[in-house]
XYZ file of C-alpha atoms in Angstrom:
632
model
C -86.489 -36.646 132.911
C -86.259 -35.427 129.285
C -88.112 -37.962 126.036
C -87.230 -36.515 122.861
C -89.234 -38.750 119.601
C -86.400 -39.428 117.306
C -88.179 -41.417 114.124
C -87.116 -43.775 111.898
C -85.878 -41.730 109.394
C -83.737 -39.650 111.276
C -82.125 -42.408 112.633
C -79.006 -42.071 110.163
C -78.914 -38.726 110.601
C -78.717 -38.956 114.646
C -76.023 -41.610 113.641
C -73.967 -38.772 111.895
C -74.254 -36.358 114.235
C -72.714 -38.592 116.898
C -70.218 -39.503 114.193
C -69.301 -35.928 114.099
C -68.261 -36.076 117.338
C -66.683 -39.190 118.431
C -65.738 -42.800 116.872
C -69.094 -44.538 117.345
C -69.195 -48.846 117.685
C -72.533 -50.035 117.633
C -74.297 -53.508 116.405
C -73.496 -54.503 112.804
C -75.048 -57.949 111.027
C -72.216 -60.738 110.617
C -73.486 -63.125 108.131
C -77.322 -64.522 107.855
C -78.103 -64.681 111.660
C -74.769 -62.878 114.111
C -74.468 -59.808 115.216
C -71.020 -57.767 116.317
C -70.161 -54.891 118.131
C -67.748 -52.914 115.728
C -67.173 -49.441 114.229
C -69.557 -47.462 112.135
C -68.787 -46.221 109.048
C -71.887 -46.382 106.953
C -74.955 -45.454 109.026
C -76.890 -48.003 107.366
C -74.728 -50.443 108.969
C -76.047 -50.199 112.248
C -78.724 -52.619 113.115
C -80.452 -51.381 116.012
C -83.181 -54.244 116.920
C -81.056 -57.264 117.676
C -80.815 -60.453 119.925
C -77.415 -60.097 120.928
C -73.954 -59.662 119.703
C -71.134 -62.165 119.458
C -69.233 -60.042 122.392
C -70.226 -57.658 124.190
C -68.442 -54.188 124.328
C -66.078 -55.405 126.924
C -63.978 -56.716 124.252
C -62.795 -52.479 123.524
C -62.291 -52.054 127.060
C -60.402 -55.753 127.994
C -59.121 -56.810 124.257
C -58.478 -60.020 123.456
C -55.114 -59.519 123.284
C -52.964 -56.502 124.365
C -49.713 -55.653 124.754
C -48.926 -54.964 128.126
C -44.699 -54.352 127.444
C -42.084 -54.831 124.516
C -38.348 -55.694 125.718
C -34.894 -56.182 123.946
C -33.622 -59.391 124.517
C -30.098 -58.117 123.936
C -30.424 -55.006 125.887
C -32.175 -56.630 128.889
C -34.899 -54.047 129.224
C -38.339 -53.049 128.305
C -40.842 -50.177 127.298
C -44.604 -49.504 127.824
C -46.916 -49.099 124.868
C -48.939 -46.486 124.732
C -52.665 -47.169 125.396
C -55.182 -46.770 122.489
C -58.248 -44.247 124.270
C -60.762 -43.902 121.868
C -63.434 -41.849 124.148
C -65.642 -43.386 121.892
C -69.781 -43.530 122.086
C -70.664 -47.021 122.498
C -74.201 -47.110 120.438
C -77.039 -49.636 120.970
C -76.319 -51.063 124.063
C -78.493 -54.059 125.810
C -78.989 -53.300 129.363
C -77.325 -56.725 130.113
C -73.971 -55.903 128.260
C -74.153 -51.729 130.471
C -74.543 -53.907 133.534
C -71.386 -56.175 132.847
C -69.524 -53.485 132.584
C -70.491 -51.764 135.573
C -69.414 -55.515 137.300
C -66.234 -55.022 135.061
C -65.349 -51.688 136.399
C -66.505 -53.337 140.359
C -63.821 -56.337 139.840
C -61.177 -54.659 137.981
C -60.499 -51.639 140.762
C -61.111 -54.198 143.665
C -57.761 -54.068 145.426
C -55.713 -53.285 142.844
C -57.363 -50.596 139.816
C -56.335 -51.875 136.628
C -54.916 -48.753 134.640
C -55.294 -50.331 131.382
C -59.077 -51.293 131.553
C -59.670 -47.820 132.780
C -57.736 -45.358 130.841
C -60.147 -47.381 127.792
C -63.543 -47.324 129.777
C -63.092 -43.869 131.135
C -64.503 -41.269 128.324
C -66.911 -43.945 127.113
C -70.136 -42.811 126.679
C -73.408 -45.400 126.162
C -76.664 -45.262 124.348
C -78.640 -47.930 125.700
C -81.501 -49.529 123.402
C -84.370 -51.449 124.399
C -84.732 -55.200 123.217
C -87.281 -58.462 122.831
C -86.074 -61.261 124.886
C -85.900 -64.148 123.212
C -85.479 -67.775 124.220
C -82.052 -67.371 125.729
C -82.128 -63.892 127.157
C -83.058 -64.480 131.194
C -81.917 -61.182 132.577
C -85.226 -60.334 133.945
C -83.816 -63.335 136.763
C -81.214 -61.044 137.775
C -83.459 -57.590 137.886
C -82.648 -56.754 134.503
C -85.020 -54.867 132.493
C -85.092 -54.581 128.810
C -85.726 -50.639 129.547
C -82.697 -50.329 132.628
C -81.354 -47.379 132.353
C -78.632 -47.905 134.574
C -75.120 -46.459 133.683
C -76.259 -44.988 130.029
C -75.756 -41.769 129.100
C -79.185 -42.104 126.301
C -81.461 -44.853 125.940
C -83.366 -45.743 122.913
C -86.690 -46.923 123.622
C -88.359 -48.814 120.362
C -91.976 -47.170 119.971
C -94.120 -46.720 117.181
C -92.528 -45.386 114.154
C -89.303 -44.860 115.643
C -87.788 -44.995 119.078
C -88.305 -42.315 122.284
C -84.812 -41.134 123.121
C -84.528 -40.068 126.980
C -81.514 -37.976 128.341
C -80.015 -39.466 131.420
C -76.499 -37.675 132.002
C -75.163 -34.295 131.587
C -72.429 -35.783 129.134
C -75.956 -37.293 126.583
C -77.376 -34.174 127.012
C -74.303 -32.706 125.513
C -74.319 -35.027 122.443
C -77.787 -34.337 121.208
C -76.237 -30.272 121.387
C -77.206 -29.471 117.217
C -79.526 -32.025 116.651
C -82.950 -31.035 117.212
C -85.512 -33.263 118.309
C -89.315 -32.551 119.045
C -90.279 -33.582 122.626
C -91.963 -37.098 123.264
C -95.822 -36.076 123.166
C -97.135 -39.531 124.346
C -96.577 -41.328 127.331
C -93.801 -44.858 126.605
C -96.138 -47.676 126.292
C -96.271 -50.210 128.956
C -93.109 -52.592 129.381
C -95.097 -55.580 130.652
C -93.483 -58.252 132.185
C -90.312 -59.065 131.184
C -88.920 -62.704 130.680
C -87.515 -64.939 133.296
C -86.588 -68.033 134.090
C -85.283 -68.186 137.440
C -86.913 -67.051 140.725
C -84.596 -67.480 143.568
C -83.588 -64.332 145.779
C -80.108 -64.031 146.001
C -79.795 -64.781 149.237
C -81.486 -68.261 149.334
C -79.508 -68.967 145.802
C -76.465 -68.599 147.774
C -78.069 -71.336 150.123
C -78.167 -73.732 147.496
C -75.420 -73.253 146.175
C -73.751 -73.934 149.638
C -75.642 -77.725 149.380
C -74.342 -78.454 145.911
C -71.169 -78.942 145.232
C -71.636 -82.645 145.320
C -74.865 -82.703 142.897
C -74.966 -84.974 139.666
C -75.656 -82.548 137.264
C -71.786 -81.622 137.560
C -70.794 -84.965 135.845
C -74.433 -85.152 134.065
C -73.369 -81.706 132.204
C -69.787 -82.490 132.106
C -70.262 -85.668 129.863
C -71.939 -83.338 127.043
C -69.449 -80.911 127.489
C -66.277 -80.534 125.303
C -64.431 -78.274 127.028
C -63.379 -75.642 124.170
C -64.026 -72.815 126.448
C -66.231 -70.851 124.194
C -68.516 -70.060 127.231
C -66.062 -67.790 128.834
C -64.983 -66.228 125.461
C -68.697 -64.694 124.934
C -69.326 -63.921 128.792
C -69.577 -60.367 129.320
C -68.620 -60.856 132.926
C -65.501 -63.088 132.185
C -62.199 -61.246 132.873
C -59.741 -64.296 133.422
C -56.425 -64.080 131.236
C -53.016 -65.301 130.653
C -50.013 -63.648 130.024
C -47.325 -64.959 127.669
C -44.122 -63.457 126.085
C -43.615 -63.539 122.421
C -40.321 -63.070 120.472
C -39.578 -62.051 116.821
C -37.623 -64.165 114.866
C -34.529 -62.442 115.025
C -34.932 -63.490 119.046
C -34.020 -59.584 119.756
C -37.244 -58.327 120.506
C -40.715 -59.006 121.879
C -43.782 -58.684 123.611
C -45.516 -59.612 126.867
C -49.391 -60.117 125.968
C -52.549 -60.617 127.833
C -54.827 -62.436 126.287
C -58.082 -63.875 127.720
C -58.075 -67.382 128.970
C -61.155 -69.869 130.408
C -61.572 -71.540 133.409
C -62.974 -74.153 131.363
C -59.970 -75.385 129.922
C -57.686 -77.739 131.364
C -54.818 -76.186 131.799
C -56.267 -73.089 133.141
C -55.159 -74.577 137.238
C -51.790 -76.346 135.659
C -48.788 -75.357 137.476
C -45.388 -75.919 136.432
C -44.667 -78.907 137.921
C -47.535 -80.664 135.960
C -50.151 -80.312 138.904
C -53.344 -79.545 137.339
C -55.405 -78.296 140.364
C -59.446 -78.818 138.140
C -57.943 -81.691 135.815
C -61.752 -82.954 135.430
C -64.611 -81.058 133.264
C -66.961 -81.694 136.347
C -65.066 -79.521 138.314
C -64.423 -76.869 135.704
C -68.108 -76.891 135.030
C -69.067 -76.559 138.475
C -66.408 -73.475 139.393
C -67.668 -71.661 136.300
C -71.389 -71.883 137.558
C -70.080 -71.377 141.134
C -68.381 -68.159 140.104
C -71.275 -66.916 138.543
C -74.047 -67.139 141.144
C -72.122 -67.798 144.684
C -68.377 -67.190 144.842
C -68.353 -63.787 143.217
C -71.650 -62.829 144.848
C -70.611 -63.785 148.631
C -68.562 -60.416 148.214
C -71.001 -58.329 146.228
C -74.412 -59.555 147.158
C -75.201 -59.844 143.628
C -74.703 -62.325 140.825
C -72.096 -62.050 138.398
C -74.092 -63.531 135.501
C -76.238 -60.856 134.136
C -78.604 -63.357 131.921
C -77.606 -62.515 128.107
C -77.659 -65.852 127.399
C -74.814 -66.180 125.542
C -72.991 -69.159 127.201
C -76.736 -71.452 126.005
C -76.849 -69.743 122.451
C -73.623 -70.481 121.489
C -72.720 -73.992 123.267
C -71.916 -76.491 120.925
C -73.662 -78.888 123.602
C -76.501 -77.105 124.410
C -75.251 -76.685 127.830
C -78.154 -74.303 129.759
C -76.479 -72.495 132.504
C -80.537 -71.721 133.361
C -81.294 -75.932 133.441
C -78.166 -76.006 135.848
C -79.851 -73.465 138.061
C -82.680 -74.589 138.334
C -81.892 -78.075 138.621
C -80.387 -77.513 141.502
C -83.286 -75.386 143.050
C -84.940 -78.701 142.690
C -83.049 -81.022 144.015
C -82.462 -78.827 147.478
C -86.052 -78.526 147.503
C -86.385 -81.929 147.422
C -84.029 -82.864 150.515
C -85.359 -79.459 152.157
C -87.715 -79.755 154.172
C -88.749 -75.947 153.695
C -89.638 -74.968 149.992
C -87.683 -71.677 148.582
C -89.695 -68.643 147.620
C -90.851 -68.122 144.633
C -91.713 -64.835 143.975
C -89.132 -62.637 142.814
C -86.272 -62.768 140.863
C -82.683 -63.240 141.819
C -82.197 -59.898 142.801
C -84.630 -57.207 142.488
C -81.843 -54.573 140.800
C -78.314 -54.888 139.991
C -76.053 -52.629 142.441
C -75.927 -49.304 140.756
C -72.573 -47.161 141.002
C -69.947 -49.477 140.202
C -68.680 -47.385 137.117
C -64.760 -46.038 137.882
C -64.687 -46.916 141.540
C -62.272 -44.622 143.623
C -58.799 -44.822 143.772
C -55.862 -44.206 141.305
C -55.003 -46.524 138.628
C -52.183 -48.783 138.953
C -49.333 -50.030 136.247
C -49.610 -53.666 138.125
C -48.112 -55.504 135.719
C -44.322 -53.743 134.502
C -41.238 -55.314 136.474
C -38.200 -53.949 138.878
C -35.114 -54.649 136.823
C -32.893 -56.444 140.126
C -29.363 -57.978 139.823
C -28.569 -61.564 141.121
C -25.902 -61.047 143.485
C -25.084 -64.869 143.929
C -26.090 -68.431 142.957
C -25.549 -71.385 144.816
C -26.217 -75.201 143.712
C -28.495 -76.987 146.295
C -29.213 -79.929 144.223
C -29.362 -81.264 140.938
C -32.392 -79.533 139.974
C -32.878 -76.671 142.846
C -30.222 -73.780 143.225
C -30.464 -70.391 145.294
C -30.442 -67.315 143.530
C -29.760 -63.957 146.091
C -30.773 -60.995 144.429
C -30.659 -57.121 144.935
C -33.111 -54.692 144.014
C -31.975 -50.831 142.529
C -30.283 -48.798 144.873
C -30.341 -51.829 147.305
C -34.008 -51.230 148.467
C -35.437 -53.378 150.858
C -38.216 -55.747 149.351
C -40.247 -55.534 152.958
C -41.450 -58.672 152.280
C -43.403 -61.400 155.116
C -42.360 -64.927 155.518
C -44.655 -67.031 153.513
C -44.948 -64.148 150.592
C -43.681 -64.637 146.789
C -42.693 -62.645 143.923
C -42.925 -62.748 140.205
C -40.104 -63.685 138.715
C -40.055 -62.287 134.850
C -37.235 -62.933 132.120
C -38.030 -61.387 128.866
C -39.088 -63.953 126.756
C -39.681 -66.858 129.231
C -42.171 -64.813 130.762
C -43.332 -65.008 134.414
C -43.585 -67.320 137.263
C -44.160 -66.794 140.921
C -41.240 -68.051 143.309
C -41.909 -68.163 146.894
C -39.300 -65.346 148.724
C -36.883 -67.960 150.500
C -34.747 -65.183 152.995
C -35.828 -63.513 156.379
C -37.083 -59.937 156.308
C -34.091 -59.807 159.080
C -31.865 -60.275 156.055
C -31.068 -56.643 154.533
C -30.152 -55.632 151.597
C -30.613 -58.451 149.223
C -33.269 -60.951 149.504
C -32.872 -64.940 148.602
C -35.499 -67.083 145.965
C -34.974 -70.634 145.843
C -35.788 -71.827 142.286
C -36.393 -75.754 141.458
C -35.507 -76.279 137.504
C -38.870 -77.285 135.736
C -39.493 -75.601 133.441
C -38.742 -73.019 129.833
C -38.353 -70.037 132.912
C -36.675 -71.831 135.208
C -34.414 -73.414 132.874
C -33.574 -69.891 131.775
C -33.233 -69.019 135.321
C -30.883 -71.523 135.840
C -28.146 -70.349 133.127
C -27.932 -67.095 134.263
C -24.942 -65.630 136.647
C -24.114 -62.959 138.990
C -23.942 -59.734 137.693
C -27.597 -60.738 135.452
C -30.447 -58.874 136.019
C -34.207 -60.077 136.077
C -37.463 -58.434 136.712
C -39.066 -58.906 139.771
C -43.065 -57.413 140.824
C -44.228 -57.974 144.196
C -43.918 -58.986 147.225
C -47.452 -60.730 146.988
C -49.973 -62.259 149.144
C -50.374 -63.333 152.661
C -47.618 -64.315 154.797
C -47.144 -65.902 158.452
C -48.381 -63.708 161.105
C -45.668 -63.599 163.414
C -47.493 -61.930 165.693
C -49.724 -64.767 166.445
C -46.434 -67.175 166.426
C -44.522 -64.958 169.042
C -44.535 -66.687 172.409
C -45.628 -69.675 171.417
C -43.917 -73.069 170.008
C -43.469 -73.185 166.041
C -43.564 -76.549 164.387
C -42.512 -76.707 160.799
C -43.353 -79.464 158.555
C -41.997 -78.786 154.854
C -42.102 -81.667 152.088
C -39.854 -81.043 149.548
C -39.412 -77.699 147.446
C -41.858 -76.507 150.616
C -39.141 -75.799 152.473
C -38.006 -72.810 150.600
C -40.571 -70.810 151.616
C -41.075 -71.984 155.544
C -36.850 -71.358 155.059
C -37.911 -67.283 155.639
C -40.004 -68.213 158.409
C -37.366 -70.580 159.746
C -34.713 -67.850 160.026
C -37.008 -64.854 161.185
C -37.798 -67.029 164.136
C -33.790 -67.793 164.655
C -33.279 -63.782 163.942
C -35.403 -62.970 167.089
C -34.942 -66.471 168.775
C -36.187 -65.196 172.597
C -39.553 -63.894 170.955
C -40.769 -67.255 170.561
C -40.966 -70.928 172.462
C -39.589 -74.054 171.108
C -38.938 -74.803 167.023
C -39.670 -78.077 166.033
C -38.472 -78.767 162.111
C -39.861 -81.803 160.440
C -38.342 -81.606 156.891
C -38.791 -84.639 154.306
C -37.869 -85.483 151.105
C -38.203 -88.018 148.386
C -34.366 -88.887 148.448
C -31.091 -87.527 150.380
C -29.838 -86.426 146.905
C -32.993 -84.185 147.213
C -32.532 -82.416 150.618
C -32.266 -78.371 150.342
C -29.810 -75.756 152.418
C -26.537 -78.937 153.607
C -25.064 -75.950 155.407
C -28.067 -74.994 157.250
C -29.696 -78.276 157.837
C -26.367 -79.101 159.223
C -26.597 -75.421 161.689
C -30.128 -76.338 162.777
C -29.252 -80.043 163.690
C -26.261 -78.457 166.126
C -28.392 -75.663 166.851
C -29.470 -76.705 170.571
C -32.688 -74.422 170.553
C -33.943 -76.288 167.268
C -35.289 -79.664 167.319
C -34.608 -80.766 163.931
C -36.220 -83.959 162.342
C -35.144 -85.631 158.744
C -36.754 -88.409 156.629
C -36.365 -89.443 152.989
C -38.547 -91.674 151.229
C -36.303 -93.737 149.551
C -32.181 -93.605 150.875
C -28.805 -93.831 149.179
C -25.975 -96.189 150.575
C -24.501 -93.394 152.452
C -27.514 -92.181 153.818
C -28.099 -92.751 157.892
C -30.695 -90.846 158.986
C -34.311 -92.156 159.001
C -36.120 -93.122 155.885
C -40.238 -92.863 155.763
C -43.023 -90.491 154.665
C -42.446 -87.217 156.361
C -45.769 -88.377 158.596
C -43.566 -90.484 160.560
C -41.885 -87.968 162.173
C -45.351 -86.553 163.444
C -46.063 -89.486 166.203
C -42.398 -88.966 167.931
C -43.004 -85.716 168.974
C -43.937 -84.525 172.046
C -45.946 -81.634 171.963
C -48.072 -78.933 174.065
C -50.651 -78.955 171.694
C -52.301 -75.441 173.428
C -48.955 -73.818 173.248
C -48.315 -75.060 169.842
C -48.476 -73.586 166.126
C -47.878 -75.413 162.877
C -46.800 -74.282 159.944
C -47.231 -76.342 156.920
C -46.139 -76.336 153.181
C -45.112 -79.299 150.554
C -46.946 -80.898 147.614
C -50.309 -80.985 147.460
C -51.132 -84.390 148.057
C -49.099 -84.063 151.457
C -51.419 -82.207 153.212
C -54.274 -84.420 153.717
C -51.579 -87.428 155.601
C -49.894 -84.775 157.100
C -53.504 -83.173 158.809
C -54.736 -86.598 159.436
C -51.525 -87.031 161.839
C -52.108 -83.687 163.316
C -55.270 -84.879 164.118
C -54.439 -88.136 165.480
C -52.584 -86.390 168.181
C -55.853 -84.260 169.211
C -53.644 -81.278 167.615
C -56.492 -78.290 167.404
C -57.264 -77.222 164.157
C -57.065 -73.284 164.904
C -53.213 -73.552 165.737
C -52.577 -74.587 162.076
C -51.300 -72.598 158.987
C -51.511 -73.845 155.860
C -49.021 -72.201 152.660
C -50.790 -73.615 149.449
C -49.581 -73.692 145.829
C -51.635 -72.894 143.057
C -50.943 -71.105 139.484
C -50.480 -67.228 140.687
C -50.055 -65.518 137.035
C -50.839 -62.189 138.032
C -49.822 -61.334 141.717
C -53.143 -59.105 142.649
C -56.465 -61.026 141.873
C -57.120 -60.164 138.748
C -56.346 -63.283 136.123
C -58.769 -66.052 137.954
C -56.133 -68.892 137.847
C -55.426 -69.289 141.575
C -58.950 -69.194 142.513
C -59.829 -71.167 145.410
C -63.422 -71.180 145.679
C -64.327 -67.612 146.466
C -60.139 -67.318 147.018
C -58.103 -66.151 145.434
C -54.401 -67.621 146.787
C -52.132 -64.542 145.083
C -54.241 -62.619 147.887
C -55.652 -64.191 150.324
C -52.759 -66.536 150.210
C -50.658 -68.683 149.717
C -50.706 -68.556 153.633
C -54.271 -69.972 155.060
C -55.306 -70.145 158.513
C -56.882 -74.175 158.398
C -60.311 -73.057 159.570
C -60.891 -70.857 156.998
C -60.143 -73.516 153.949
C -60.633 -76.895 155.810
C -64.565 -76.939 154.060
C -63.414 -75.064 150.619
C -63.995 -78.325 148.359
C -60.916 -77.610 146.000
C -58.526 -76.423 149.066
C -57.231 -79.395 149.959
């Protein structure tokens, strides 16, 4: 381990000799009492002993807003922008803001690396700086030392008359190449204790968290708070975005932007159909807090708040993320009969060796230009688009998966795949009309083209269906996607035992696929039941909540499997029938709907819990979501 004593008055010089290399960013003062990561021009700029900034540096490697493609609206088609790499030195660090980007670089390869985040953070090089904590900072709770080293390339520690520079990586040593510095001749002063303000281990803090989702400090908190989101906007950890097209106003061209969102907000769960899935600021409050010490941390083993303070320091409310905490603590203490340690911090040290996790980086978010082949009108509002990818490739999708659907300046949406795998060729999506992209949808013809990522998620294991009895109970638009699951099971009808259908709707105008409905009803190896809530003068058949049906059938309930999709207030009535009939709770498969933006678990708006539905989804096995408060 090599100190080098780099004094005060060199410090502009050391400045320029990193300038002389690479762009350098590094703390700058923003009116009487702020602080901002930005680029240095002037050496005297830089203001090494500081609080905190504004952001952190994760704004350089996950902007704001980026571009992620720019289409012609005339020409149908779209280009990639090249990505900005400024394999820049990121100067004057905290040891909080290196360790959120080491959680950065953990979340954003997870499953599916994120080429644009990386192709920015990879070539970075840090200089880490010591700090004071001050009344906000509580990083020491999560193992965080003012003096970590972890993931710098230099650190800076503040000493008398200067600041002790230490050489961690090959890539610092490298830097200092030229610039001459005499060796540290005294031994770094003590650190002392560094500040904290919680002392749970991890492990019990998950406990807690486990008894808490019905505490009153959710609505206590969410009374103060005025949802404007700005606690996301200055997390370092925060990663959540939406995407949105914009158009010039010549409507020929535009761009598809990310830009980051909060969970905060309201209409961070709303789907198109108006279904906002965390409508009240107790519940946002809670899944922000919840994603930062349990959800997030069930998978890692470590908290995803690394203490900056920045959510307290700049709440209009004065909202204390540490109060919440530890008011919790508290209270479980106080209904526990065994009291919680309280003798080390959260977690003695952040997991080290996150930085550029393996595997190659993916464009996840550019389109398959595929032609619709045919449209059919179901309803008034619902029609059935089949559509055929280049060269007539297969989509190799599952029953129960989705796609998403993109039309250059409309944007995105996900749409449930509607067509067996056992259909070739061309693959159907059943589209209901309710909104700017699926009014768009609906005007367009064969011969159009549209973009199309995916297949996505988690679909029905037909494995576990084969040999047994399927039941099928769709509300609504639900039936488009049990409609792939439907026909896979008629495509390879000896593989499985009976199939029950129980299909309702609000009205008969409403009912989906005539020609099929009318197949299955003839079909003697279906058992096909229909209910509307509300029926026309011509209609016949029965009319009643689609939980009518449920007590008329006769069922082997061991031999059984049920398969369930509709709107979200359905499922509760249509479980509670289930379960009047002794029905057991492992033979049941659940397909929920929430706001899938991105496809592959990186934009935080179908998050279930520690779910996310674009993945782990929209296909649940009951058991595994039947205690998940916002599941059901």
């Amino acid at each position: 381990m090599t100190r080098l004593m780099l004094e005060q008055g060199r410090v502009d010089d050391f400045i320029r000799h990193l300038q002389a290399q690479r762009p350098v960013y590094a703390p700058r003062r923003k009116g009487q009492s702020s602080y901002v990561f930005a680029p240095v021009d002037d050496p005297n700029d830089v203001v090494l002993d500081y609080p905190r900034t504004l952001h952190s540096v994760k704004k350089y490697f996950l902007p704001p807003r980026e571009e992620l493609l720019n289409f012609n609206l005339k020409a149908n088609s779209y280009g990639q922008p090249e990505i900005e790499t400024a394999n820049a030195i990121m100067l004057g660090v905290h040891s909080y803001d290196m360790h959120a980007v080491l959680r950065l670089d953990y979340n954003l390869a997870k499953g599916n690396k994120e080429r644009n985040y990386f192709a920015r953070r990879q070539g970075t090089l840090f200089i880490g700086v010591s700090f004071s904590p001050d009344k906000f900072h509580f990083s020491g709770s999560l193992g965080i030392s003012p003096y970590d080293t972890t993931g710098f390339d230099l650190f800076l520690y503040k000493v008398d008359k200067g600041f002790a520079l230490e050489i961690i990586t090959a890539m610092g040593e490298k830097l200092l190449s030229g610039f001459d510095l005499p060796a540290l001749g005294v031994p770094l002063p003590p650190h002392g204790e560094f500040q904290q303000h919680i002392y749970v281990p991890q492990s019990k803090l998950s406990e807690v968290f486990d008894h808490s989702q019905e505490n009153a400090v959710w609505e206590e908190e969410a009374a103060r708070c005025v949802s404007c989101g700005t606690c996301n906007m200055v997390c370092p950890t925060c990663y959540c975005f939406d995407v949105e097209d914009e158009v010039d106003v010549r409507v020929v061209e535009g761009t598809r932007n990310r830009r980051w969102d909060a969970c905060m907000l309201r209409d961070f769960t709303e789907v198109a159909g108006g279904e906002v899935f965390r409508h009240k600021s107790a519940a946002r409050q809670r899944h922000r807090v919840y994603r930062k010490f349990k959800y997030i941390s069930d998978h890692t083993g470590e908290p995803w708040c690394v203490g900056c303070g920045r959510c307290t320091a700049y709440c209009t409310a004065n909202i204390s993320i540490v109060s919440i905490v530890n008011r919790l603590v508290n209270d479980y203490e106080k209904d526990s009969t065994a009291r919680l340690p309280q003798t080390q911090p959260i977690i003695d040290r952040a997991r080290e060796g996150h930085s550029d996790p393996a595997g190659e980086a993916k464009d996840l978010y550019s389109p398959v230009m595929a032609e619709i082949k045919s449209v059919q009108q179901m309803t008034d509002l619902e029609k059935l688009f089949e559509i055929q990818l280049p060269d007539g490739a297969e989509l190799n999708h599952k029953p129960g998966q989705f796609v998403e659907l993109s039309l250059f300046g409309a944007g995105e949406a996900p749409i449930s795949i509607s067509s067996s795998p056992a259909k070739k060729g061309v693959f159907d999506l059943g589209i209901r009309k309710v909104g700017r992209l699926t009014e768009m949808m609906h005007r367009l013809q064969p011969g159009d083209r549209v973009g199309i990522r995916g297949p996505f998620g988690n679909g029905f294991d037909l494995e576990k269906l084969k040999g047994k009895d399927v039941l099928i109970i769709a509300g609504g638009i639900g039936l488009v996607p049990l409609r792939s699951l439907i026909n896979t099971v008629i495509a390879d009808r000896e593989a499985y035992g009976r199939l029950i259908i129980c299909y309702g709707s609000k009205s008969d105008q409403e009912l989906l696929f005539g020609n099929e409905r009318k197949m299955w009803d003839e079909d003697p190896s279906i058992e096909f039941h229909v209910t509307v809530d509300r029926g026309s003068p011509d209609w016949t058949g029965k009319i009643g909540v689609i939980t009518t049906l449920i007590p008329e059938l006769a069922l082997d309930l061991e031999r059984t499997i049920a398969c369930i999709c509709g709107p979200p207030i359905m499922y509760r009535f249509v479980l509670l029938a289930l379960k009047s009939k002794r029905f057991p709770e492992e033979n049941i498969y659940l397909s929920l709907e929430r706001r899938m933006k991105c496809g592959v678990g990186k934009c935080g708006h179908c998050q279930i819990n520690n779910s996310y539905v674009c993945q782990d989804g929209p296909v649940y096995h009951y058991p595994a979501i039947k205690g998940l408060k916002e599941a059901l």
